[in-house]
Short mmCIF file of C-alpha atoms and ligand atoms in Angstrom, two decimals:
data_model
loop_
_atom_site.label_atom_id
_atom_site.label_comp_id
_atom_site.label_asym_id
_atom_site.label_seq_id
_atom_site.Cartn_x
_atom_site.Cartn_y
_atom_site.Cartn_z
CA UNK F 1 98.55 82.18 97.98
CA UNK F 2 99.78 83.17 101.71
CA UNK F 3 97.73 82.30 104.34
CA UNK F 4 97.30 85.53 106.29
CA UNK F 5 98.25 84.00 109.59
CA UNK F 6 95.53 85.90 111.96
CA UNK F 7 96.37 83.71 114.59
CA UNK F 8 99.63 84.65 114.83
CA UNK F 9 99.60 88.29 114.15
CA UNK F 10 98.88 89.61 117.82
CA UNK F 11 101.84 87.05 118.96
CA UNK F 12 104.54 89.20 119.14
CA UNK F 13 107.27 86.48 120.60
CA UNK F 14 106.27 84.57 116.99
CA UNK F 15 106.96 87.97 114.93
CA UNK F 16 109.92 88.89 116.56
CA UNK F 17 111.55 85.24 116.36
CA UNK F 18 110.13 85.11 112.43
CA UNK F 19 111.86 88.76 111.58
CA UNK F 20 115.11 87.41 112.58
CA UNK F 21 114.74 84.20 111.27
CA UNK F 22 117.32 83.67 108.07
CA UNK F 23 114.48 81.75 106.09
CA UNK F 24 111.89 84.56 106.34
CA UNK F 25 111.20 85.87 103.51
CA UNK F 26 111.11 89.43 102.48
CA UNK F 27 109.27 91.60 99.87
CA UNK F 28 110.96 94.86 99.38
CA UNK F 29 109.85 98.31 98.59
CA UNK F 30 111.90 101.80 98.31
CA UNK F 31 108.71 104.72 98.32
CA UNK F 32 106.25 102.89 95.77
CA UNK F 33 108.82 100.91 93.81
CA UNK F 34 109.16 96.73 94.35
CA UNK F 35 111.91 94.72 94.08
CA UNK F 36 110.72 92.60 91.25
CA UNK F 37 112.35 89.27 89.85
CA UNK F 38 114.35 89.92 87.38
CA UNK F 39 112.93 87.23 84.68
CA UNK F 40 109.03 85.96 83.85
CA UNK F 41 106.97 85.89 85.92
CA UNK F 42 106.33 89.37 87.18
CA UNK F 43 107.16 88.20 91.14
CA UNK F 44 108.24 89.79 94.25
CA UNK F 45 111.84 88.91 95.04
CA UNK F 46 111.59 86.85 97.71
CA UNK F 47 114.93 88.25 99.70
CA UNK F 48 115.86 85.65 102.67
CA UNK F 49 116.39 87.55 106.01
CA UNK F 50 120.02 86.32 106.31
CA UNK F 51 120.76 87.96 103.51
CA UNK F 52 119.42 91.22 104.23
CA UNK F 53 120.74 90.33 108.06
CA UNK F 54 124.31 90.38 106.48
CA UNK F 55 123.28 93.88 104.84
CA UNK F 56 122.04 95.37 108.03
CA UNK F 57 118.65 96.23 106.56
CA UNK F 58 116.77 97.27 109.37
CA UNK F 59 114.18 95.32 109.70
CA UNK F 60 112.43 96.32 113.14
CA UNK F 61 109.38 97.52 111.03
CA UNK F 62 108.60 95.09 108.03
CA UNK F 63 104.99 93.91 107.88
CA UNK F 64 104.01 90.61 108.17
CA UNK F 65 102.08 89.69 104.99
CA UNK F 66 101.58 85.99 106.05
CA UNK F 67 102.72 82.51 105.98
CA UNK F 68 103.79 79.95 102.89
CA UNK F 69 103.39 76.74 105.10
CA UNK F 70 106.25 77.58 107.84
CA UNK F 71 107.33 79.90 106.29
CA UNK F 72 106.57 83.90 107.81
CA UNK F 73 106.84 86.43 104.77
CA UNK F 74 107.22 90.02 105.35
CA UNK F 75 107.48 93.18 103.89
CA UNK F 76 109.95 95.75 104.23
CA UNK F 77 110.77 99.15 102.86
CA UNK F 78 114.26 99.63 102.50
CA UNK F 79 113.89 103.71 102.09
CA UNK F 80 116.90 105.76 102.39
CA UNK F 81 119.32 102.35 102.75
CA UNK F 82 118.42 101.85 98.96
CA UNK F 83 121.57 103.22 97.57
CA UNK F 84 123.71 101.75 99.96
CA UNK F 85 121.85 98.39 99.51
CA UNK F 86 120.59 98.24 95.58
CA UNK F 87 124.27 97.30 94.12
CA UNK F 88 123.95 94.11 96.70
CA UNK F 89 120.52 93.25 95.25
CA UNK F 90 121.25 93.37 91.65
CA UNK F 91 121.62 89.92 91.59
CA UNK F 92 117.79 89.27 92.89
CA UNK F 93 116.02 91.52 91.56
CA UNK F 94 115.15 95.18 90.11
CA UNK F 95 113.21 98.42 91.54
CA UNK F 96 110.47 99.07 89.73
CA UNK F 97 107.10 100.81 90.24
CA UNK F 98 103.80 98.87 90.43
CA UNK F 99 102.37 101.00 87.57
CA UNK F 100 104.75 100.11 85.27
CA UNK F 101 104.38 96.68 85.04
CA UNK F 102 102.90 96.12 81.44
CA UNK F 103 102.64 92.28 81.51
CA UNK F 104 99.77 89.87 82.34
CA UNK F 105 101.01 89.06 86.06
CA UNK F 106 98.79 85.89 88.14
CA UNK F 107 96.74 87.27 90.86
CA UNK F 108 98.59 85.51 93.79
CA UNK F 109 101.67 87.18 93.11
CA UNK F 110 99.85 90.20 92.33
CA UNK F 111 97.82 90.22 95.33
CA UNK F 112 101.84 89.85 97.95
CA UNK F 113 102.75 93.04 96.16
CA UNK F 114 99.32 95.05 96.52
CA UNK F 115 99.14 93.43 100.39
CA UNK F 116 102.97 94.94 100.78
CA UNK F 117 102.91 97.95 98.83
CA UNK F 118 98.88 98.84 100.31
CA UNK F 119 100.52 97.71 104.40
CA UNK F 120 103.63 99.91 103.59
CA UNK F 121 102.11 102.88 102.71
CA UNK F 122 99.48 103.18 105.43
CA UNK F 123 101.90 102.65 108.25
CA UNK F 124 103.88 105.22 106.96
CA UNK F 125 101.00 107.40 106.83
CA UNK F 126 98.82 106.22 110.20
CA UNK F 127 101.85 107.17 112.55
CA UNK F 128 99.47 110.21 114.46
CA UNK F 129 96.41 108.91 116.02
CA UNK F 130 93.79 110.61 113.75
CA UNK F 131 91.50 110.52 116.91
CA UNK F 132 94.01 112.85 119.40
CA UNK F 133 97.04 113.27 117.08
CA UNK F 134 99.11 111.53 119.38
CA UNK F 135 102.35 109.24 117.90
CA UNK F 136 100.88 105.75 116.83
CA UNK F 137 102.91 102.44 117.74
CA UNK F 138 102.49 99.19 115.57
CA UNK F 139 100.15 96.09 116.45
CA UNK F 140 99.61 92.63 114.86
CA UNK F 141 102.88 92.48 112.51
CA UNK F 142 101.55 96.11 110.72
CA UNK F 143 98.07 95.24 109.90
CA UNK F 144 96.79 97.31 112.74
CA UNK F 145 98.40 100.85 114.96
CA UNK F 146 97.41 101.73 118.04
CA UNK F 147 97.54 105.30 119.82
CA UNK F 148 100.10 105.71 122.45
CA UNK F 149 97.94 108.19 124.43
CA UNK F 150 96.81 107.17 127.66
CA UNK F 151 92.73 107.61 127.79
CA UNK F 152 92.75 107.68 124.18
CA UNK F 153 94.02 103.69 122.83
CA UNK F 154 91.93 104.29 119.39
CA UNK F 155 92.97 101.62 116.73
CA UNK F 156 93.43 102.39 113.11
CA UNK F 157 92.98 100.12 110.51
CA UNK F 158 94.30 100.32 107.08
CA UNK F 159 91.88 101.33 104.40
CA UNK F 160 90.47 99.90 101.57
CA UNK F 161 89.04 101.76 99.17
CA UNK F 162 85.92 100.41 96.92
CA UNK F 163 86.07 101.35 93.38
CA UNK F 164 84.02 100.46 90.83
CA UNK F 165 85.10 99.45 87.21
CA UNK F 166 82.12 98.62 84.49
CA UNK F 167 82.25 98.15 80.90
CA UNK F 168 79.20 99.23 79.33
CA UNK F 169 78.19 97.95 76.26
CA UNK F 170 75.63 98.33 73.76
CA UNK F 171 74.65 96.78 70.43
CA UNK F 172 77.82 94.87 70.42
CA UNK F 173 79.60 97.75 70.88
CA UNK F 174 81.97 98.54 74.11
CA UNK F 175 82.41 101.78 75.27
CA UNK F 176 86.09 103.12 75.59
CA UNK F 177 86.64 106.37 77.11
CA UNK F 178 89.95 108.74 77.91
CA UNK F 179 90.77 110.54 80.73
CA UNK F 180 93.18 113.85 80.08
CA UNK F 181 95.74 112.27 82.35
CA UNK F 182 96.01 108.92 80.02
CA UNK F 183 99.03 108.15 78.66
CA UNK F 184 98.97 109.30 74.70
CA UNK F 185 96.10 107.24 72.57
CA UNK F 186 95.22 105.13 75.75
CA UNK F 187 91.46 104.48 76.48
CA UNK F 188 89.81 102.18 79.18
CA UNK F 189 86.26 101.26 80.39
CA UNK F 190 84.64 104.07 82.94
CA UNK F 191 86.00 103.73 86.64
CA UNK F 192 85.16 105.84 89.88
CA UNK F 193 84.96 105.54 93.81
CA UNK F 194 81.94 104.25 95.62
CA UNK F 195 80.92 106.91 97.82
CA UNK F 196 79.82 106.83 101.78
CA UNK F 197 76.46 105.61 102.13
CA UNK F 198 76.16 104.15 98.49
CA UNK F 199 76.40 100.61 96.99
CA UNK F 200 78.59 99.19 94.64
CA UNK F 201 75.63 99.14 92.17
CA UNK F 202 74.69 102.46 92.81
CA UNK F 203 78.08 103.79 92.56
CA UNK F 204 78.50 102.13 88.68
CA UNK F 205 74.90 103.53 87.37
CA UNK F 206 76.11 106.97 88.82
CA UNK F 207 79.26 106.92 87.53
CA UNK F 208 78.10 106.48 84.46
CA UNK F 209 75.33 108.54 84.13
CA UNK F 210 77.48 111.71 85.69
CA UNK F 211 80.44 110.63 83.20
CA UNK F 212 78.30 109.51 80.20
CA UNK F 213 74.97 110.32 80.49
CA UNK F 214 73.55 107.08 79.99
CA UNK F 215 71.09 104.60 81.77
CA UNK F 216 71.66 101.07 82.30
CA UNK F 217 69.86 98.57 81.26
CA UNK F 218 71.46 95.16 83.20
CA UNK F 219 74.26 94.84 85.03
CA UNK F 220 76.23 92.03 86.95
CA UNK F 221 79.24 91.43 88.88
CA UNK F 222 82.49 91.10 86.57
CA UNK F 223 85.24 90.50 89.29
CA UNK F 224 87.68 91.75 91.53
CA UNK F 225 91.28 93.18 91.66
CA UNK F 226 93.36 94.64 94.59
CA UNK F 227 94.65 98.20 93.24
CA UNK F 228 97.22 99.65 95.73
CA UNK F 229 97.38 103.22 94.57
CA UNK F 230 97.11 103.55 97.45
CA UNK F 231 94.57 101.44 98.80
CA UNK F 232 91.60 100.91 96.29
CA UNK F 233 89.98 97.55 95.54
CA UNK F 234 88.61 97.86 91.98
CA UNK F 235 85.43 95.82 91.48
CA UNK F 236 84.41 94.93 88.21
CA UNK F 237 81.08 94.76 86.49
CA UNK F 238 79.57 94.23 83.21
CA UNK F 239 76.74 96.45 82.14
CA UNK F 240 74.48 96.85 79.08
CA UNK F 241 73.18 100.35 78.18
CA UNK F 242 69.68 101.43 77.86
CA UNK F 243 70.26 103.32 74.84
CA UNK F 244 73.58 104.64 73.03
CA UNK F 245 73.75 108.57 73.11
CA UNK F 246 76.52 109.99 75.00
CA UNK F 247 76.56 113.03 76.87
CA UNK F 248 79.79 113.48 77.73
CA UNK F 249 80.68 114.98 81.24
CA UNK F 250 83.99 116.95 79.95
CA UNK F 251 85.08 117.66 83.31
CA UNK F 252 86.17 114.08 83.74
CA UNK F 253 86.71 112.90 80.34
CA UNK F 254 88.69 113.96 77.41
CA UNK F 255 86.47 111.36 74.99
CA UNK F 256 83.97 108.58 75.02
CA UNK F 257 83.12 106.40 71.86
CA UNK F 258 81.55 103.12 71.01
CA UNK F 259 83.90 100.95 69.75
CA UNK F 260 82.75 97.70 67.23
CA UNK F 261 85.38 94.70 67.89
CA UNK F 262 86.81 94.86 64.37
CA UNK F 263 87.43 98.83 65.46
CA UNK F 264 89.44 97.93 68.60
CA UNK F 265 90.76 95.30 66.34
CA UNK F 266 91.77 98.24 63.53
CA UNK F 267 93.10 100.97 65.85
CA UNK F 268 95.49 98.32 67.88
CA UNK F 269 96.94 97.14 64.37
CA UNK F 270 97.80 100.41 63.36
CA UNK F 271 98.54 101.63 66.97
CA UNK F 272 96.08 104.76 67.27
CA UNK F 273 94.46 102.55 70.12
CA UNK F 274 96.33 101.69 73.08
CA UNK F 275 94.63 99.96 75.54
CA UNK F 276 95.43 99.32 79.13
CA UNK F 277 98.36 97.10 80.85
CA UNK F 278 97.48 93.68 81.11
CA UNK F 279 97.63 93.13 84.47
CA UNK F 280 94.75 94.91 85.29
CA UNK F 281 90.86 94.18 85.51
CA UNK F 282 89.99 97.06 83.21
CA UNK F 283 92.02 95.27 80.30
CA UNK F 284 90.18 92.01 81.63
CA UNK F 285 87.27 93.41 81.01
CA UNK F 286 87.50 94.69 77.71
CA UNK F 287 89.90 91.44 76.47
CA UNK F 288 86.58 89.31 77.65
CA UNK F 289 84.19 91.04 75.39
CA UNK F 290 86.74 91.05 72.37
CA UNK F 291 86.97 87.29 72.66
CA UNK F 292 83.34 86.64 73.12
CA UNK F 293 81.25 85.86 70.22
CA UNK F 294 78.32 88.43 71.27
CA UNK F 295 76.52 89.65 73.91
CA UNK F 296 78.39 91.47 76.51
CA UNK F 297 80.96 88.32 77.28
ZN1 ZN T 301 94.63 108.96 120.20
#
Protein backbone atom coordinates (compact mmCIF):
# COMPACT_ATOMS: atom_id res chain seq x y z
CA UNK A 1 0.00 0.00 0.00
CA UNK A 2 1.37 3.76 -0.62
CA UNK A 3 1.84 5.75 2.15
CA UNK A 4 -0.04 8.95 1.33
CA UNK A 5 2.86 11.20 2.12
CA UNK A 6 0.83 14.21 3.97
CA UNK A 7 3.91 15.57 5.02
CA UNK A 8 5.13 16.16 1.90
CA UNK A 9 2.18 17.18 -0.08
CA UNK A 10 2.18 21.06 0.72
CA UNK A 11 6.16 20.89 -0.15
CA UNK A 12 6.16 21.98 -3.43
CA UNK A 13 10.24 22.03 -3.96
CA UNK A 14 9.73 17.96 -3.03
CA UNK A 15 6.84 17.63 -5.83
CA UNK A 16 8.43 19.45 -8.35
CA UNK A 17 11.96 17.62 -7.89
CA UNK A 18 9.78 14.07 -7.59
CA UNK A 19 7.75 14.91 -11.08
CA UNK A 20 10.93 15.16 -12.85
CA UNK A 21 12.60 12.56 -11.23
CA UNK A 22 13.24 9.42 -13.86
CA UNK A 23 12.31 6.84 -11.01
CA UNK A 24 8.88 8.35 -10.24
CA UNK A 25 6.46 6.42 -11.01
CA UNK A 26 3.40 7.09 -12.99
CA UNK A 27 -0.21 5.74 -13.20
CA UNK A 28 -1.85 6.73 -16.36
CA UNK A 29 -5.32 7.58 -17.39
CA UNK A 30 -6.84 8.86 -20.92
CA UNK A 31 -10.78 10.22 -19.76
CA UNK A 32 -11.77 7.16 -17.42
CA UNK A 33 -9.61 4.49 -19.00
CA UNK A 34 -6.14 3.09 -17.03
CA UNK A 35 -3.21 1.92 -18.35
CA UNK A 36 -3.38 -1.55 -16.97
CA UNK A 37 -0.54 -4.31 -16.97
CA UNK A 38 -0.83 -6.26 -19.55
CA UNK A 39 -0.66 -9.85 -17.65
CA UNK A 40 -2.23 -11.11 -13.99
CA UNK A 41 -2.55 -9.26 -11.74
CA UNK A 42 -5.00 -6.56 -12.67
CA UNK A 43 -2.18 -3.56 -11.82
CA UNK A 44 -1.58 -0.08 -12.77
CA UNK A 45 1.39 0.18 -15.12
CA UNK A 46 3.78 1.66 -13.22
CA UNK A 47 5.37 4.02 -16.22
CA UNK A 48 8.92 5.50 -14.95
CA UNK A 49 9.08 9.32 -15.56
CA UNK A 50 12.14 8.99 -17.87
CA UNK A 51 10.28 7.21 -19.98
CA UNK A 52 7.41 9.33 -20.35
CA UNK A 53 10.24 12.34 -20.08
CA UNK A 54 11.62 10.90 -23.43
CA UNK A 55 7.83 11.00 -24.75
CA UNK A 56 7.25 14.54 -23.71
CA UNK A 57 4.15 13.66 -21.70
CA UNK A 58 3.40 16.67 -19.99
CA UNK A 59 3.51 16.13 -16.78
CA UNK A 60 3.08 19.67 -15.02
CA UNK A 61 -0.31 18.36 -13.61
CA UNK A 62 -0.08 14.61 -12.45
CA UNK A 63 -1.30 14.00 -8.90
CA UNK A 64 0.69 12.80 -6.35
CA UNK A 65 -0.92 9.57 -5.05
CA UNK A 66 1.93 8.87 -2.50
CA UNK A 67 5.11 7.24 -1.70
CA UNK A 68 6.43 3.32 -2.02
CA UNK A 69 9.40 3.86 0.47
CA UNK A 70 11.42 6.66 -1.67
CA UNK A 71 9.73 6.29 -4.11
CA UNK A 72 6.93 9.45 -5.14
CA UNK A 73 4.08 7.85 -7.39
CA UNK A 74 1.86 9.97 -9.38
CA UNK A 75 -0.87 10.07 -11.55
CA UNK A 76 -1.25 11.49 -14.81
CA UNK A 77 -3.81 11.77 -17.54
CA UNK A 78 -2.34 11.61 -20.76
CA UNK A 79 -5.72 13.07 -22.63
CA UNK A 80 -5.42 14.21 -26.09
CA UNK A 81 -1.41 12.97 -26.28
CA UNK A 82 -2.97 9.37 -26.19
CA UNK A 83 -2.74 8.70 -29.82
CA UNK A 84 0.45 10.15 -30.27
CA UNK A 85 1.70 8.27 -27.13
CA UNK A 86 -0.37 4.71 -26.96
CA UNK A 87 1.84 2.93 -29.88
CA UNK A 88 4.98 3.82 -27.38
CA UNK A 89 3.15 2.19 -24.45
CA UNK A 90 2.10 -0.99 -25.98
CA UNK A 91 4.84 -2.59 -24.55
CA UNK A 92 3.65 -1.67 -20.74
CA UNK A 93 0.50 -1.83 -20.73
CA UNK A 94 -3.23 -1.48 -22.22
CA UNK A 95 -6.16 1.28 -21.92
CA UNK A 96 -8.87 -0.01 -20.41
CA UNK A 97 -11.85 1.27 -18.38
CA UNK A 98 -12.20 0.62 -14.63
CA UNK A 99 -15.64 -0.97 -15.21
CA UNK A 100 -14.53 -3.45 -17.28
CA UNK A 101 -12.29 -5.19 -15.28
CA UNK A 102 -14.06 -8.63 -14.64
CA UNK A 103 -11.35 -10.29 -12.46
CA UNK A 104 -10.88 -10.58 -8.66
CA UNK A 105 -8.18 -7.63 -8.38
CA UNK A 106 -6.30 -7.16 -4.44
CA UNK A 107 -7.45 -4.08 -2.79
CA UNK A 108 -4.01 -2.27 -2.72
CA UNK A 109 -3.77 -2.17 -6.29
CA UNK A 110 -7.31 -1.49 -6.50
CA UNK A 111 -7.33 1.22 -4.11
CA UNK A 112 -3.82 3.35 -6.62
CA UNK A 113 -6.33 3.16 -9.42
CA UNK A 114 -9.60 4.42 -7.52
CA UNK A 115 -7.05 7.17 -5.61
CA UNK A 116 -5.87 8.14 -9.46
CA UNK A 117 -8.85 7.74 -11.40
CA UNK A 118 -11.21 9.52 -8.16
CA UNK A 119 -7.92 12.65 -7.97
CA UNK A 120 -8.11 12.86 -11.85
CA UNK A 121 -11.48 13.42 -12.31
CA UNK A 122 -12.15 16.03 -9.64
CA UNK A 123 -9.34 18.27 -10.69
CA UNK A 124 -10.61 18.24 -13.94
CA UNK A 125 -13.88 19.14 -12.70
CA UNK A 126 -12.96 21.66 -9.48
CA UNK A 127 -11.07 24.14 -11.91
CA UNK A 128 -13.93 27.24 -11.02
CA UNK A 129 -14.10 28.10 -7.46
CA UNK A 130 -17.68 26.87 -6.69
CA UNK A 131 -17.71 29.69 -4.00
CA UNK A 132 -17.08 32.92 -6.66
CA UNK A 133 -16.57 30.99 -9.94
CA UNK A 134 -13.25 32.24 -10.21
CA UNK A 135 -10.30 29.85 -12.09
CA UNK A 136 -8.96 27.36 -9.36
CA UNK A 137 -5.05 26.66 -9.14
CA UNK A 138 -3.70 23.28 -7.66
CA UNK A 139 -2.39 22.71 -3.95
CA UNK A 140 -0.75 19.75 -2.12
CA UNK A 141 0.31 17.53 -5.31
CA UNK A 142 -3.78 17.57 -6.49
CA UNK A 143 -5.41 16.50 -3.37
CA UNK A 144 -6.58 19.98 -2.67
CA UNK A 145 -7.44 23.53 -5.27
CA UNK A 146 -7.49 26.68 -4.15
CA UNK A 147 -9.38 29.88 -5.64
CA UNK A 148 -7.25 32.38 -7.35
CA UNK A 149 -9.55 35.28 -6.34
CA UNK A 150 -8.21 37.74 -4.11
CA UNK A 151 -10.78 38.10 -0.92
CA UNK A 152 -12.18 34.91 -1.85
CA UNK A 153 -9.03 31.89 -1.20
CA UNK A 154 -11.95 29.12 -0.60
CA UNK A 155 -10.39 25.53 -0.74
CA UNK A 156 -12.07 22.63 -2.38
CA UNK A 157 -11.63 19.30 -1.48
CA UNK A 158 -12.33 16.30 -3.50
CA UNK A 159 -15.44 14.39 -2.65
CA UNK A 160 -16.24 11.23 -1.44
CA UNK A 161 -19.32 9.94 -1.78
CA UNK A 162 -20.93 7.37 0.95
CA UNK A 163 -22.87 4.62 -0.50
CA UNK A 164 -24.33 1.97 1.03
CA UNK A 165 -24.34 -1.74 -0.22
CA UNK A 166 -26.42 -4.50 2.02
CA UNK A 167 -27.35 -7.92 1.29
CA UNK A 168 -30.46 -8.80 2.89
CA UNK A 169 -31.23 -12.10 3.63
CA UNK A 170 -33.89 -14.14 4.96
CA UNK A 171 -34.55 -17.79 5.75
CA UNK A 172 -31.38 -18.70 4.10
CA UNK A 173 -32.32 -17.03 1.27
CA UNK A 174 -30.36 -13.82 -0.31
CA UNK A 175 -32.06 -11.34 -2.04
CA UNK A 176 -30.86 -10.51 -5.69
CA UNK A 177 -32.38 -7.71 -7.43
CA UNK A 178 -31.96 -5.98 -11.18
CA UNK A 179 -31.77 -2.66 -12.10
CA UNK A 180 -33.09 -1.80 -15.93
CA UNK A 181 -29.65 -0.51 -16.69
CA UNK A 182 -27.90 -4.10 -15.78
CA UNK A 183 -26.14 -5.70 -18.21
CA UNK A 184 -28.52 -8.72 -19.70
CA UNK A 185 -29.42 -11.51 -16.79
CA UNK A 186 -27.16 -9.60 -14.23
CA UNK A 187 -28.51 -9.18 -10.61
CA UNK A 188 -26.72 -7.76 -7.43
CA UNK A 189 -27.59 -7.05 -3.74
CA UNK A 190 -29.61 -3.49 -3.21
CA UNK A 191 -27.20 -0.34 -3.27
CA UNK A 192 -28.01 3.50 -2.87
CA UNK A 193 -26.41 6.89 -1.60
CA UNK A 194 -26.47 7.98 1.98
CA UNK A 195 -28.18 11.15 2.00
CA UNK A 196 -27.25 14.67 3.91
CA UNK A 197 -28.11 14.49 7.39
CA UNK A 198 -28.57 10.58 7.50
CA UNK A 199 -26.39 7.65 8.74
CA UNK A 200 -25.00 4.89 7.09
CA UNK A 201 -27.55 2.70 8.97
CA UNK A 202 -30.29 4.76 8.22
CA UNK A 203 -29.46 5.09 4.68
CA UNK A 204 -29.46 0.87 4.24
CA UNK A 205 -33.00 0.38 6.20
CA UNK A 206 -34.31 3.20 3.79
CA UNK A 207 -33.00 1.97 0.90
CA UNK A 208 -34.48 -0.96 1.35
CA UNK A 209 -37.68 -0.29 2.51
CA UNK A 210 -38.22 2.48 -0.50
CA UNK A 211 -36.70 -0.26 -3.00
CA UNK A 212 -38.21 -3.42 -1.38
CA UNK A 213 -40.56 -2.75 1.03
CA UNK A 214 -39.16 -4.62 3.73
CA UNK A 215 -38.04 -4.10 7.46
CA UNK A 216 -34.92 -5.21 8.90
CA UNK A 217 -34.48 -7.24 11.41
CA UNK A 218 -30.34 -7.04 12.29
CA UNK A 219 -27.84 -5.59 10.57
CA UNK A 220 -23.94 -5.16 10.82
CA UNK A 221 -21.08 -3.74 9.11
CA UNK A 222 -19.89 -5.99 6.03
CA UNK A 223 -16.88 -3.88 4.71
CA UNK A 224 -15.58 -1.34 2.59
CA UNK A 225 -14.57 -0.64 -1.08
CA UNK A 226 -13.38 2.60 -2.84
CA UNK A 227 -15.78 2.97 -6.03
CA UNK A 228 -14.47 5.80 -8.31
CA UNK A 229 -17.45 6.36 -10.53
CA UNK A 230 -16.75 9.08 -9.78
CA UNK A 231 -16.12 9.39 -6.28
CA UNK A 232 -18.34 6.94 -4.15
CA UNK A 233 -17.05 4.80 -1.29
CA UNK A 234 -19.40 1.77 -1.17
CA UNK A 235 -19.87 0.46 2.37
CA UNK A 236 -21.02 -2.85 2.89
CA UNK A 237 -23.41 -4.41 5.31
CA UNK A 238 -25.10 -7.57 6.05
CA UNK A 239 -28.73 -7.49 7.01
CA UNK A 240 -31.44 -10.02 7.94
CA UNK A 241 -35.09 -9.25 7.02
CA UNK A 242 -37.97 -9.00 9.29
CA UNK A 243 -40.18 -10.86 7.13
CA UNK A 244 -39.97 -11.94 3.28
CA UNK A 245 -42.74 -10.11 1.16
CA UNK A 246 -41.52 -7.83 -1.40
CA UNK A 247 -43.03 -4.80 -2.52
CA UNK A 248 -41.23 -3.88 -5.22
CA UNK A 249 -40.51 -0.07 -5.87
CA UNK A 250 -40.59 -0.39 -9.92
CA UNK A 251 -39.23 2.91 -10.38
CA UNK A 252 -35.83 1.68 -9.36
CA UNK A 253 -35.93 -1.90 -10.02
CA UNK A 254 -36.71 -4.08 -12.90
CA UNK A 255 -36.95 -7.37 -10.33
CA UNK A 256 -36.29 -8.55 -6.84
CA UNK A 257 -36.35 -12.33 -5.79
CA UNK A 258 -35.13 -14.54 -3.03
CA UNK A 259 -32.69 -16.67 -4.18
CA UNK A 260 -31.89 -20.36 -2.18
CA UNK A 261 -27.96 -21.15 -2.67
CA UNK A 262 -28.60 -24.24 -4.79
CA UNK A 263 -30.76 -21.50 -7.05
CA UNK A 264 -27.79 -19.12 -7.51
CA UNK A 265 -25.96 -22.34 -7.81
CA UNK A 266 -28.62 -23.55 -10.81
CA UNK A 267 -29.02 -20.28 -12.74
CA UNK A 268 -24.95 -19.68 -12.89
CA UNK A 269 -24.59 -23.37 -14.33
CA UNK A 270 -26.90 -22.82 -16.94
CA UNK A 271 -26.02 -19.06 -17.31
CA UNK A 272 -29.60 -17.36 -16.78
CA UNK A 273 -27.81 -15.77 -13.64
CA UNK A 274 -25.01 -13.54 -14.05
CA UNK A 275 -23.76 -12.08 -11.16
CA UNK A 276 -21.49 -9.17 -10.64
CA UNK A 277 -17.56 -8.66 -11.53
CA UNK A 278 -15.44 -9.95 -9.00
CA UNK A 279 -13.67 -7.19 -8.04
CA UNK A 280 -16.29 -5.62 -6.36
CA UNK A 281 -17.87 -5.69 -2.72
CA UNK A 282 -21.34 -6.45 -4.01
CA UNK A 283 -19.98 -9.88 -5.49
CA UNK A 284 -18.11 -10.12 -1.98
CA UNK A 285 -21.01 -10.01 -0.44
CA UNK A 286 -23.06 -12.39 -2.07
CA UNK A 287 -19.78 -14.99 -2.70
CA UNK A 288 -19.63 -14.84 1.41
CA UNK A 289 -23.10 -16.05 1.96
CA UNK A 290 -22.81 -18.78 -0.88
CA UNK A 291 -19.81 -20.21 0.91
CA UNK A 292 -21.19 -20.04 4.35
CA UNK A 293 -22.88 -22.95 5.78
CA UNK A 294 -26.03 -20.82 7.16
CA UNK A 295 -26.94 -17.89 8.66
CA UNK A 296 -26.25 -14.78 6.82
CA UNK A 297 -22.20 -15.53 6.47
ZN1 LIG B 1 -13.56 31.89 -5.01
Amino acid sequence: MLDRAERVRADTAFLEAARRATTARFVLFSGGEALLKPSPPIAACDVPGGVLQDLRVELSESVLLGLEGELPWFAVDVGPMREAVVGELARWGRFAPLGSIQDPIDGDSWSVLAQARALLAWNARARFCPACGSPTETRNGGSARACTASGCGALQFPRCDPAVIVRVVHDERCLLARQPSFAPRLRSVLAGFAEPGESLEAAVAREVEEEVGLHLASLSYAGSQPWPFPSSLMVGFSAEAAGDAIRLDDRELESAEWYTRARVQRELRDASLVLPSLKSIARRLIDDWLLAQSGCG
